[in-house]
Amino acid sequence: MRLSQMLFATLREDPAEAEIPSHKLLVRAGYIRRIGSGIYAYLPLMWRVLQKVSRIVREEMNATGAEECLLTQLQPSELWKESGRWDTYTQAEGIMFALQDRQGRELGLGPTHEEVITLIARDMIRSYRQLPLNLYQIQTKFRDEIRPRFGLMRGREFIMKDAYSFDADEAGMKVSYQKMHDAYHRIMQRTGLAFRAVDADSGAIGGSGSQEFMVLAEAGEDEVLYTDDGKYAANVEKAISLPADAEPSPFKRYEKLDTPNTPTIETLAAFLKCSPTQILKNVLYQVTYDNGMNVLVIVSIRGDQEVNEVKLQNELVKLGSQYGGKAVIGLTVPDEVAQKEWAAKPLPLGYIAPDLSDDYIKSTKNLAAKFLRLVDKTAIDLKHFVTGSNESGYHVVGANWGKQFELPKVVLDVRKARPGDRAVHDSNQILQSARGIEIGHIFQLGTKYSTAMGATYTTEQGEEAPLVMGCYGIGVSRLAQAAVEQSYDKDGIIWPVAIAPFHAIVVIPNVTDTEQVQVAEQLYTDLNAAGVETLLDDRDERAGVKFKDADLIGIPYRIVTGRSLKQGKVEVVTRRDHASQEMAIDEVVSTLRRWVGNP
Amino acid sequence: MRLSQMLFATLREDPAEAEIPSHKLLVRAGYIRRIGSGIYAYLPLMWRVLQKVSRIVREEMNATGAEECLLTQLQPSELWKESGRWDTYTQAEGIMFALQDRQGRELGLGPTHEEVITLIARDMIRSYRQLPLNLYQIQTKFRDEIRPRFGLMRGREFIMKDAYSFDADEAGMKVSYQKMHDAYHRIMQRTGLAFRAVDADSGAIGGSGSQEFMVLAEAGEDEVLYTDDGKYAANVEKAISLPADAEPSPFKRYEKLDTPNTPTIETLAAFLKCSPTQILKNVLYQVTYDNGMNVLVIVSIRGDQEVNEVKLQNELVKLGSQYGGKAVIGLTVPDEVAQKEWAAKPLPLGYIAPDLSDDYIKSTKNLAAKFLRLVDKTAIDLKHFVTGSNESGYHVVGANWGKQFELPKVVLDVRKARPGDRAVHDSNQILQSARGIEIGHIFQLGTKYSTAMGATYTTEQGEEAPLVMGCYGIGVSRLAQAAVEQSYDKDGIIWPVAIAPFHAIVVIPNVTDTEQVQVAEQLYTDLNAAGVETLLDDRDERAGVKFKDADLIGIPYRIVTGRSLKQGKVEVVTRRDHASQEMAIDEVVSTLRRWVGNP
């Protein structure tokens, strides 16, 4: 394309709406335009990037035997009621846009497609002979984000590839899952981005196991913990590790001590001159289930550790059946308002014991159990520990499970793994931390949706069995922006060659110079003919403006028909390192072709 | 692909939801599945068809210099309020799905994108030097149809290509429009469908001129009038023609006659033994403007002619300014309920005169003018005509304008052109009728949206001027179904080669016969390698089932590795005419390659 004939306009100033570099750059360089909160139009340059990402995704998906289709964006509420997710998605979490049609029927705008694909599978898959199958689509999806931000990163309308596998059994599903895992690796490698696959939490999608693919970038919203041997990597939400050993307690005798102004572990350890590993911390939560039931939870954990609330929430979902709850819709440290509602007298916050007595609790009809007591694995072997006394300003020391306090019946791993922890697979490996942008997530779903919606097939033995499913997502538009977040400098974007909108840009410094124009036009034609996708900056602008624009939009190679024409040469500049070289005109096409991978 | 590894399931029975052949066939052959009313998933075979249509569209659009982008499906209400279409689209016509986000802000789901693209143009187009520009996208659109039906034909979620051109002036816009017109011709030709470009009404999109591209098919919802010389074709809504001459009236003397039971032109002409061309018909309408104003309209037209309500509505929009109305949201022949509301005494329906007296009308605050009198061109030269007397059971004969009745001030062409009428461009040409499915529509928009939304550019003279726009749509999913509607037989679909999901299918009659399997596998591999997209029916099914399925899904060429293998031959069957031939195995690839146009 010729810049003179394109919709091309760059901005000098950072847009007010943008917080992170990639968002600023994509707007300034004319790749995207905001239409509404979290809603962006993809302009022609961006569309080319998205098409390149999509092509890589499509090729790798097709190579696994997956079939492309296109499901519906409008999704009748009935389907989501069958799977049991309508209320959670439209009300409790509220991330699904819901609307009514002219007949008053409720519809959702698809944030994901488990329900629709399961409906189709129920209808069309009849026999084990049709299995395995994997169907995928590349499509715009919708999420009514609480706080849309970061451009395409957390938009309300975004492009995803989502795939759904169907197998006859768990073993087959694991094979399908592994195929997708491998395909995702190849996709990430081909885009040219630094990435890491990590163990992940399955969240609202459900299922038994999942991994995320993270593009590494400082502005990433996720924290990843990994070991240098490459054998372990996980989202911090999911990560496991070996905690440091507890130091032996100096408090051999049980007694209650006056410990004024020590509501935190830090202040308490300083006051008692002991190690935080000798303290038992008791953290209070209020959990609300989808049936409206509220449960108060005390989590006892070793003082040097933190509660991982994602792990805690997952455990609370499992424990929910005793309260008639299927999903947790709220998990909070009770604030003053909540406390007033259910505490009969002011809680001794900062001084709570593992057995906060029931007389603190008013009788409220929505309060299921007075307290649910949980203990993290780190705390069960503590001896002679320090902990709260249920009286403000006082702690007890030298306490032991089975003596002063009963060990809670429910023992769990709800501890937050941290950089510096030792790895579980090899205690010589220390967990390192990196920040990442989640661009892919693969799930072993199992039979969650097929059972709920009755999607069965006939086995070889003639029996009806539920289909065993997996699901696999890649954020196509998010990946494109993540590439910028990983790769830019003060002058603008630096696209990896594989997903750059164009490989090269030929710049005519002075459009009134016939020779410059002639050579540029010829190179422009020849490069494109050779498969090197090339822009021509033929605008009547100053050379400086053109160079700045070429840097800003991030085209990997810039060819300038400038002064060295006299020597039969042009200047070729590599965007990534600004390395410049004079190159004989007749070598440009073959060299560039080689540089961009012989397209 | 191998059928054994595809999501492949055909149905014997027609689905209950389907009314027309193409809809039945697409469901039965496993191309689409209904997810909700007017909402269909595109299964893998259909997706291939849609991709082929899209590729043709994309190539032809790119060849004109248009740039592809992707606009947003969520559209803030503010934008549509700027253009003045929010109320019409979400309320009056109600074809736009509207929703509220979690902050209570109103959004629409895009049925079209004039507002969004005009916003971008306002932001990015600054100078005449950036013009002309044409931006297009291929995207899923939404319409909350009153009565979704016919599968993809009148669905609520469908795929469209829409393009928007921007020019400095009217002349430039006409050049852009002509380019699109020519591109649409090439697109239609390449798809292999019989089509016709026709003059069309611009409807709610607006603008000064438009054409539709119709795929000809018996089940088409639109009627097209055309002449055999190829010089005229128009949607009946827009068509013009010369009416037959009126016969001279036999009633030279004005008098009122007792004409019992003659409320229709037919009964009256029979009773009076005169020609309908001698009768003046007066048709009553109630028109409702977008400001709530109701106006009663009498249209006087020659008795042998019908009122074209689309033309009438367009004229009423132009006349609306005197009532403060910008859009007509209702145009109905007043029913009994409406009559009770505003008629002081029963109307002499069937006997109405062109000057129905004002004393019929109650005073109602929303009634703007008592009557608006319009006369069609066919009626202004009538002499000694027959017409109503405003008294039930009586007509007058021998009437004349300017004597018994005042000629209405507003003279219009609101007559419905009909097959058999003479053409305007050549009175020897007679209008023919055909039924068509509208799959494309191109519009000369002018400055309607750029003026409303302030999208201006700086002219060469340094002045601000509104951008002059055109817009151009093709229904991609509709085109795919229209192809089936135009081309099927009792056995199933007959795809044109250019948009068939696969070019050929190799059928193994007996999968336990090693030679059959071997030859089929080799042909399958070789054909695909040669660019002939080929399916392999390797399912363990009876040969008869496989032949039926191949016919049903409509693959252009079927290759059967059957009995003639003994002679080194296979059977090759052409789907369109079921013509069968024995072909030497080593000639299959080169022959098929030629037949499908040397891909």
mmCIF file of N, CA and C in Angstrom, chain A residues 1 5-9 11 33 35 39-44 47 67-70 72-74 76 79 93-95 97-99 101-102 105 109 116 119-120 123-124 126 130 133 135 140 142 144-146 156-157 540, chain B residues 1 5-9 11 33 35 39-44 47 67-70 72-74 76 79 93-95 97-99 101-102 105 109 116 119-120 123-124 126 130 133 135 140 142 144-146 156-157:
data_model
loop_
_atom_site.group_PDB
_atom_site.id
_atom_site.type_symbol
_atom_site.label_atom_id
_atom_site.label_comp_id
_atom_site.label_asym_id
_atom_site.label_seq_id
_atom_site.Cartn_x
_atom_site.Cartn_y
_atom_site.Cartn_z
ATOM 1 N N MET A 1 0.838 -1.201 0.000
ATOM 2 C CA MET A 1 0.000 0.000 0.000
ATOM 3 C C MET A 1 0.874 1.253 0.000
ATOM 4 N N GLN A 5 -2.412 6.739 -0.015
ATOM 5 C CA GLN A 5 -3.753 6.243 -0.335
ATOM 6 C C GLN A 5 -4.367 5.443 0.798
ATOM 7 N N MET A 6 -3.719 5.472 1.956
ATOM 8 C CA MET A 6 -4.227 4.727 3.111
ATOM 9 C C MET A 6 -4.891 5.656 4.106
ATOM 10 N N LEU A 7 -5.730 5.055 4.953
ATOM 11 C CA LEU A 7 -6.191 5.782 6.123
ATOM 12 C C LEU A 7 -5.019 5.799 7.089
ATOM 13 N N PHE A 8 -4.245 6.857 7.067
ATOM 14 C CA PHE A 8 -3.018 6.896 7.855
ATOM 15 C C PHE A 8 -2.933 8.227 8.573
ATOM 16 N N ALA A 9 -2.927 8.177 9.905
ATOM 17 C CA ALA A 9 -2.783 9.409 10.691
ATOM 18 C C ALA A 9 -2.171 9.034 12.025
ATOM 19 N N LEU A 11 -0.423 10.314 15.820
ATOM 20 C CA LEU A 11 -0.581 11.382 16.807
ATOM 21 C C LEU A 11 0.749 11.655 17.506
ATOM 22 N N ARG A 33 -8.784 2.678 17.328
ATOM 23 C CA ARG A 33 -9.489 3.875 17.766
ATOM 24 C C ARG A 33 -10.588 3.471 18.729
ATOM 25 N N ILE A 35 -14.051 3.520 20.377
ATOM 26 C CA ILE A 35 -15.423 3.857 19.989
ATOM 27 C C ILE A 35 -16.280 4.041 21.236
ATOM 28 N N ILE A 39 -14.093 -0.534 24.006
ATOM 29 C CA ILE A 39 -14.560 -0.940 22.674
ATOM 30 C C ILE A 39 -13.704 -0.240 21.626
ATOM 31 N N TYR A 40 -12.954 -0.992 20.867
ATOM 32 C CA TYR A 40 -12.000 -0.427 19.914
ATOM 33 C C TYR A 40 -12.222 -0.926 18.497
ATOM 34 N N ALA A 41 -12.126 0.001 17.545
ATOM 35 C CA ALA A 41 -12.133 -0.386 16.126
ATOM 36 C C ALA A 41 -10.698 -0.731 15.738
ATOM 37 N N TYR A 42 -10.559 -1.782 14.928
ATOM 38 C CA TYR A 42 -9.259 -2.184 14.409
ATOM 39 C C TYR A 42 -9.092 -1.552 13.033
ATOM 40 N N LEU A 43 -8.172 -0.598 12.926
ATOM 41 C CA LEU A 43 -7.959 0.094 11.654
ATOM 42 C C LEU A 43 -7.094 -0.780 10.746
ATOM 43 N N PRO A 44 -6.953 -0.387 9.468
ATOM 44 C CA PRO A 44 -6.334 -1.307 8.495
ATOM 45 C C PRO A 44 -4.982 -1.898 8.920
ATOM 46 N N TRP A 47 -5.699 -4.512 11.484
ATOM 47 C CA TRP A 47 -6.384 -5.651 10.908
ATOM 48 C C TRP A 47 -5.385 -6.624 10.268
ATOM 49 N N GLU A 67 -11.342 -28.711 13.277
ATOM 50 C CA GLU A 67 -12.138 -28.151 12.183
ATOM 51 C C GLU A 67 -12.647 -26.768 12.560
ATOM 52 N N GLU A 68 -12.530 -25.833 11.628
ATOM 53 C CA GLU A 68 -13.010 -24.479 11.919
ATOM 54 C C GLU A 68 -14.512 -24.364 11.641
ATOM 55 N N CYS A 69 -15.181 -23.619 12.511
ATOM 56 C CA CYS A 69 -16.602 -23.340 12.323
ATOM 57 C C CYS A 69 -16.846 -21.917 12.832
ATOM 58 N N LEU A 70 -18.090 -21.485 12.884
ATOM 59 C CA LEU A 70 -18.386 -20.198 13.515
ATOM 60 C C LEU A 70 -19.688 -20.340 14.289
ATOM 61 N N THR A 72 -22.495 -18.882 17.388
ATOM 62 C CA THR A 72 -23.295 -17.658 17.420
ATOM 63 C C THR A 72 -22.857 -16.754 18.561
ATOM 64 N N GLN A 73 -22.954 -15.470 18.328
ATOM 65 C CA GLN A 73 -22.645 -14.505 19.386
ATOM 66 C C GLN A 73 -23.858 -14.299 20.283
ATOM 67 N N LEU A 74 -25.044 -14.287 19.685
ATOM 68 C CA LEU A 74 -26.265 -14.246 20.486
ATOM 69 C C LEU A 74 -26.517 -15.646 21.028
ATOM 70 N N PRO A 76 -29.185 -17.833 23.502
ATOM 71 C CA PRO A 76 -30.421 -17.837 24.290
ATOM 72 C C PRO A 76 -30.145 -18.178 25.755
ATOM 73 N N LEU A 79 -30.043 -21.907 27.209
ATOM 74 C CA LEU A 79 -28.848 -22.743 27.157
ATOM 75 C C LEU A 79 -28.005 -22.587 28.413
ATOM 76 N N GLU A 93 -21.480 -12.403 38.770
ATOM 77 C CA GLU A 93 -20.256 -11.801 38.250
ATOM 78 C C GLU A 93 -20.586 -10.713 37.224
ATOM 79 N N GLY A 94 -21.693 -10.888 36.553
ATOM 80 C CA GLY A 94 -22.176 -9.846 35.640
ATOM 81 C C GLY A 94 -21.266 -9.579 34.458
ATOM 82 N N ILE A 95 -20.442 -10.564 34.073
ATOM 83 C CA ILE A 95 -19.534 -10.286 32.968
ATOM 84 C C ILE A 95 -20.169 -10.554 31.612
ATOM 85 N N PHE A 97 -22.941 -9.625 28.913
ATOM 86 C CA PHE A 97 -23.971 -8.673 28.502
ATOM 87 C C PHE A 97 -25.259 -9.455 28.242
ATOM 88 N N ALA A 98 -26.349 -8.993 28.829
ATOM 89 C CA ALA A 98 -27.636 -9.644 28.583
ATOM 90 C C ALA A 98 -28.583 -8.638 27.951
ATOM 91 N N LEU A 99 -29.483 -9.126 27.133
ATOM 92 C CA LEU A 99 -30.445 -8.236 26.491
ATOM 93 C C LEU A 99 -31.747 -8.975 26.251
ATOM 94 N N ASP A 101 -34.933 -9.469 23.411
ATOM 95 C CA ASP A 101 -35.336 -9.167 22.044
ATOM 96 C C ASP A 101 -36.743 -8.581 22.040
ATOM 97 N N ARG A 102 -37.281 -8.321 20.850
ATOM 98 C CA ARG A 102 -38.576 -7.621 20.791
ATOM 99 C C ARG A 102 -39.717 -8.470 21.339
ATOM 100 N N ARG A 105 -37.650 -12.091 24.983
ATOM 101 C CA ARG A 105 -36.830 -13.265 25.323
ATOM 102 C C ARG A 105 -35.414 -12.815 25.669
ATOM 103 N N LEU A 109 -24.701 -12.141 25.207
ATOM 104 C CA LEU A 109 -23.672 -11.994 24.173
ATOM 105 C C LEU A 109 -22.476 -12.841 24.592
ATOM 106 N N VAL A 116 -23.075 -23.443 23.696
ATOM 107 C CA VAL A 116 -23.492 -23.581 22.296
ATOM 108 C C VAL A 116 -22.878 -24.829 21.671
ATOM 109 N N LEU A 119 -24.528 -27.968 22.897
ATOM 110 C CA LEU A 119 -25.822 -28.164 22.227
ATOM 111 C C LEU A 119 -25.627 -28.839 20.871
ATOM 112 N N ILE A 120 -24.653 -28.362 20.120
ATOM 113 C CA ILE A 120 -24.397 -28.927 18.788
ATOM 114 C C ILE A 120 -23.898 -30.371 18.910
ATOM 115 N N ASP A 123 -26.610 -32.739 19.603
ATOM 116 C CA ASP A 123 -27.440 -32.936 18.414
ATOM 117 C C ASP A 123 -26.751 -33.834 17.382
ATOM 118 N N MET A 124 -25.447 -33.661 17.210
ATOM 119 C CA MET A 124 -24.778 -34.276 16.057
ATOM 120 C C MET A 124 -23.847 -35.443 16.364
ATOM 121 N N ARG A 126 -23.287 -38.912 17.809
ATOM 122 C CA ARG A 126 -24.154 -40.001 18.244
ATOM 123 C C ARG A 126 -23.353 -41.227 18.675
ATOM 124 N N GLN A 130 -17.594 -41.392 15.826
ATOM 125 C CA GLN A 130 -17.392 -39.990 15.411
ATOM 126 C C GLN A 130 -16.308 -39.294 16.231
ATOM 127 N N LEU A 133 -13.241 -35.458 18.251
ATOM 128 C CA LEU A 133 -13.503 -34.287 17.399
ATOM 129 C C LEU A 133 -12.982 -33.040 18.114
ATOM 130 N N LEU A 135 -13.468 -28.818 17.483
ATOM 131 C CA LEU A 135 -14.036 -27.723 16.684
ATOM 132 C C LEU A 135 -13.520 -26.397 17.222
ATOM 133 N N THR A 140 -15.247 -12.597 17.528
ATOM 134 C CA THR A 140 -15.339 -11.522 18.519
ATOM 135 C C THR A 140 -16.184 -11.990 19.694
ATOM 136 N N PHE A 142 -17.465 -11.009 23.945
ATOM 137 C CA PHE A 142 -17.871 -9.847 24.744
ATOM 138 C C PHE A 142 -17.760 -10.151 26.231
ATOM 139 N N ASP A 144 -18.578 -7.786 29.867
ATOM 140 C CA ASP A 144 -18.898 -6.492 30.477
ATOM 141 C C ASP A 144 -17.970 -6.293 31.671
ATOM 142 N N GLU A 145 -16.714 -5.942 31.396
ATOM 143 C CA GLU A 145 -15.692 -5.782 32.431
ATOM 144 C C GLU A 145 -16.096 -4.692 33.430
ATOM 145 N N ILE A 146 -15.786 -4.933 34.692
ATOM 146 C CA ILE A 146 -16.061 -3.908 35.714
ATOM 147 C C ILE A 146 -15.248 -2.661 35.403
ATOM 148 N N ARG A 156 -13.970 -4.817 26.236
ATOM 149 C CA ARG A 156 -15.285 -5.435 26.393
ATOM 150 C C ARG A 156 -15.684 -6.188 25.123
ATOM 151 N N GLU A 157 -14.940 -5.937 24.053
ATOM 152 C CA GLU A 157 -15.192 -6.619 22.779
ATOM 153 C C GLU A 157 -13.813 -7.011 22.253
ATOM 154 N N ASP A 540 3.779 13.710 0.563
ATOM 155 C CA ASP A 540 4.509 14.973 0.414
ATOM 156 C C ASP A 540 4.741 15.556 1.811
ATOM 157 N N MET B 1 -10.297 -33.459 3.893
ATOM 158 C CA MET B 1 -10.755 -34.056 5.152
ATOM 159 C C MET B 1 -11.369 -35.442 4.894
ATOM 160 N N GLN B 5 -13.471 -38.422 10.157
ATOM 161 C CA GLN B 5 -12.861 -37.583 11.193
ATOM 162 C C GLN B 5 -13.487 -36.194 11.272
ATOM 163 N N MET B 6 -14.611 -36.017 10.559
ATOM 164 C CA MET B 6 -15.279 -34.708 10.556
ATOM 165 C C MET B 6 -16.527 -34.735 11.418
ATOM 166 N N LEU B 7 -16.948 -33.549 11.831
ATOM 167 C CA LEU B 7 -18.287 -33.451 12.407
ATOM 168 C C LEU B 7 -19.249 -33.553 11.235
ATOM 169 N N PHE B 8 -19.751 -34.761 10.989
ATOM 170 C CA PHE B 8 -20.574 -34.981 9.798
ATOM 171 C C PHE B 8 -21.801 -35.777 10.198
ATOM 172 N N ALA B 9 -22.970 -35.194 10.019
ATOM 173 C CA ALA B 9 -24.212 -35.910 10.303
ATOM 174 C C ALA B 9 -25.303 -35.308 9.422
ATOM 175 N N LEU B 11 -29.394 -35.512 7.917
ATOM 176 C CA LEU B 11 -30.733 -35.880 8.386
ATOM 177 C C LEU B 11 -31.574 -36.370 7.214
ATOM 178 N N ARG B 33 -26.854 -25.182 12.048
ATOM 179 C CA ARG B 33 -27.712 -25.655 13.135
ATOM 180 C C ARG B 33 -28.309 -24.459 13.834
ATOM 181 N N ILE B 35 -29.565 -22.310 16.784
ATOM 182 C CA ILE B 35 -29.249 -22.160 18.205
ATOM 183 C C ILE B 35 -30.382 -21.412 18.915
ATOM 184 N N ILE B 39 -31.080 -17.545 14.675
ATOM 185 C CA ILE B 39 -29.671 -17.577 15.093
ATOM 186 C C ILE B 39 -29.093 -18.939 14.745
ATOM 187 N N TYR B 40 -28.131 -18.968 13.844
ATOM 188 C CA TYR B 40 -27.593 -20.233 13.339
ATOM 189 C C TYR B 40 -26.085 -20.326 13.515
ATOM 190 N N ALA B 41 -25.637 -21.521 13.930
ATOM 191 C CA ALA B 41 -24.202 -21.802 13.947
ATOM 192 C C ALA B 41 -23.808 -22.292 12.558
ATOM 193 N N TYR B 42 -22.626 -21.844 12.105
ATOM 194 C CA TYR B 42 -22.094 -22.303 10.827
ATOM 195 C C TYR B 42 -21.141 -23.456 11.109
ATOM 196 N N LEU B 43 -21.519 -24.662 10.698
ATOM 197 C CA LEU B 43 -20.688 -25.839 10.947
ATOM 198 C C LEU B 43 -19.557 -25.878 9.914
ATOM 199 N N PRO B 44 -18.596 -26.800 10.100
ATOM 200 C CA PRO B 44 -17.374 -26.735 9.283
ATOM 201 C C PRO B 44 -17.600 -26.660 7.761
ATOM 202 N N TRP B 47 -18.727 -23.180 6.999
ATOM 203 C CA TRP B 47 -17.667 -22.207 7.208
ATOM 204 C C TRP B 47 -16.756 -22.140 5.984
ATOM 205 N N GLU B 67 -9.529 -0.647 1.743
ATOM 206 C CA GLU B 67 -8.727 -1.204 2.829
ATOM 207 C C GLU B 67 -9.624 -1.931 3.819
ATOM 208 N N GLU B 68 -9.193 -3.128 4.231
ATOM 209 C CA GLU B 68 -9.992 -3.879 5.191
ATOM 210 C C GLU B 68 -9.692 -3.435 6.620
ATOM 211 N N CYS B 69 -10.736 -3.384 7.444
ATOM 212 C CA CYS B 69 -10.590 -3.081 8.863
ATOM 213 C C CYS B 69 -11.638 -3.900 9.604
ATOM 214 N N LEU B 70 -11.770 -3.687 10.886
ATOM 215 C CA LEU B 70 -12.870 -4.332 11.611
ATOM 216 C C LEU B 70 -13.407 -3.343 12.635
ATOM 217 N N THR B 72 -16.605 -2.011 15.384
ATOM 218 C CA THR B 72 -17.115 -2.638 16.605
ATOM 219 C C THR B 72 -18.565 -3.059 16.439
ATOM 220 N N GLN B 73 -18.893 -4.154 17.111
ATOM 221 C CA GLN B 73 -20.288 -4.605 17.091
ATOM 222 C C GLN B 73 -21.086 -3.886 18.162
ATOM 223 N N LEU B 74 -20.463 -3.626 19.304
ATOM 224 C CA LEU B 74 -21.110 -2.803 20.327
ATOM 225 C C LEU B 74 -20.978 -1.342 19.907
ATOM 226 N N PRO B 76 -22.060 2.575 21.088
ATOM 227 C CA PRO B 76 -22.679 3.444 22.092
ATOM 228 C C PRO B 76 -23.873 4.216 21.521
ATOM 229 N N LEU B 79 -23.599 7.754 19.689
ATOM 230 C CA LEU B 79 -23.280 7.887 18.267
ATOM 231 C C LEU B 79 -24.545 7.920 17.414
ATOM 232 N N GLU B 93 -38.698 1.301 14.537
ATOM 233 C CA GLU B 93 -38.579 0.085 13.745
ATOM 234 C C GLU B 93 -38.099 -1.074 14.616
ATOM 235 N N GLY B 94 -37.335 -0.733 15.641
ATOM 236 C CA GLY B 94 -36.927 -1.757 16.609
ATOM 237 C C GLY B 94 -36.049 -2.848 16.058
ATOM 238 N N ILE B 95 -35.352 -2.570 14.953
ATOM 239 C CA ILE B 95 -34.539 -3.649 14.382
ATOM 240 C C ILE B 95 -33.153 -3.723 15.012
ATOM 241 N N PHE B 97 -30.908 -4.413 18.211
ATOM 242 C CA PHE B 97 -30.881 -4.904 19.583
ATOM 243 C C PHE B 97 -30.230 -3.833 20.461
ATOM 244 N N ALA B 98 -30.848 -3.500 21.565
ATOM 245 C CA ALA B 98 -30.267 -2.524 22.482
ATOM 246 C C ALA B 98 -30.065 -3.192 23.836
ATOM 247 N N LEU B 99 -29.046 -2.749 24.545
ATOM 248 C CA LEU B 99 -28.776 -3.319 25.869
ATOM 249 C C LEU B 99 -28.151 -2.259 26.751
ATOM 250 N N ASP B 101 -25.136 -1.687 29.773
ATOM 251 C CA ASP B 101 -24.002 -2.330 30.434
ATOM 252 C C ASP B 101 -24.154 -2.187 31.942
ATOM 253 N N ARG B 102 -23.154 -2.674 32.687
ATOM 254 C CA ARG B 102 -23.291 -2.694 34.142
ATOM 255 C C ARG B 102 -23.331 -1.303 34.746
ATOM 256 N N ARG B 105 -25.192 2.237 30.904
ATOM 257 C CA ARG B 105 -25.061 2.967 29.642
ATOM 258 C C ARG B 105 -25.664 2.152 28.514
ATOM 259 N N LEU B 109 -26.379 -3.175 19.219
ATOM 260 C CA LEU B 109 -25.590 -4.173 18.490
ATOM 261 C C LEU B 109 -25.681 -3.829 17.014
ATOM 262 N N VAL B 116 -20.283 4.543 13.235
ATOM 263 C CA VAL B 116 -18.936 4.234 13.720
ATOM 264 C C VAL B 116 -17.879 4.718 12.719
ATOM 265 N N LEU B 119 -17.516 8.459 12.735
ATOM 266 C CA LEU B 119 -16.737 8.889 13.898
ATOM 267 C C LEU B 119 -15.235 8.781 13.608
ATOM 268 N N ILE B 120 -14.833 7.647 13.025
ATOM 269 C CA ILE B 120 -13.414 7.441 12.724
ATOM 270 C C ILE B 120 -12.943 8.433 11.657
ATOM 271 N N ASP B 123 -12.345 11.787 13.034
ATOM 272 C CA ASP B 123 -11.127 11.808 13.837
ATOM 273 C C ASP B 123 -9.870 11.793 12.977
ATOM 274 N N MET B 124 -9.883 11.029 11.884
ATOM 275 C CA MET B 124 -8.644 10.749 11.169
ATOM 276 C C MET B 124 -8.481 11.414 9.805
ATOM 277 N N ARG B 126 -8.330 14.543 7.671
ATOM 278 C CA ARG B 126 -8.202 15.976 7.939
ATOM 279 C C ARG B 126 -8.122 16.790 6.652
ATOM 280 N N GLN B 130 -5.916 13.255 1.755
ATOM 281 C CA GLN B 130 -6.154 11.878 2.195
ATOM 282 C C GLN B 130 -7.279 11.209 1.404
ATOM 283 N N LEU B 133 -10.979 7.646 0.024
ATOM 284 C CA LEU B 133 -10.695 6.468 0.845
ATOM 285 C C LEU B 133 -11.915 5.553 0.815
ATOM 286 N N LEU B 135 -13.108 2.107 3.100
ATOM 287 C CA LEU B 135 -12.819 1.132 4.162
ATOM 288 C C LEU B 135 -13.917 0.083 4.179
ATOM 289 N N THR B 140 -19.988 -10.088 11.472
ATOM 290 C CA THR B 140 -21.329 -10.500 11.884
ATOM 291 C C THR B 140 -22.133 -9.277 12.305
ATOM 292 N N PHE B 142 -26.266 -7.727 13.337
ATOM 293 C CA PHE B 142 -27.444 -8.150 14.092
ATOM 294 C C PHE B 142 -28.672 -7.331 13.680
ATOM 295 N N ASP B 144 -32.891 -7.356 14.948
ATOM 296 C CA ASP B 144 -33.975 -7.996 15.700
ATOM 297 C C ASP B 144 -35.206 -8.054 14.795
ATOM 298 N N GLU B 145 -35.191 -8.990 13.851
ATOM 299 C CA GLU B 145 -36.270 -9.118 12.868
ATOM 300 C C GLU B 145 -37.605 -9.396 13.560
ATOM 301 N N ILE B 146 -38.675 -8.807 13.014
ATOM 302 C CA ILE B 146 -40.005 -9.083 13.558
ATOM 303 C C ILE B 146 -40.318 -10.557 13.399
ATOM 304 N N ARG B 156 -31.259 -13.228 12.501
ATOM 305 C CA ARG B 156 -31.032 -12.104 13.412
ATOM 306 C C ARG B 156 -29.536 -11.864 13.620
ATOM 307 N N GLU B 157 -28.724 -12.829 13.187
ATOM 308 C CA GLU B 157 -27.258 -12.706 13.273
ATOM 309 C C GLU B 157 -26.734 -13.206 11.936
#
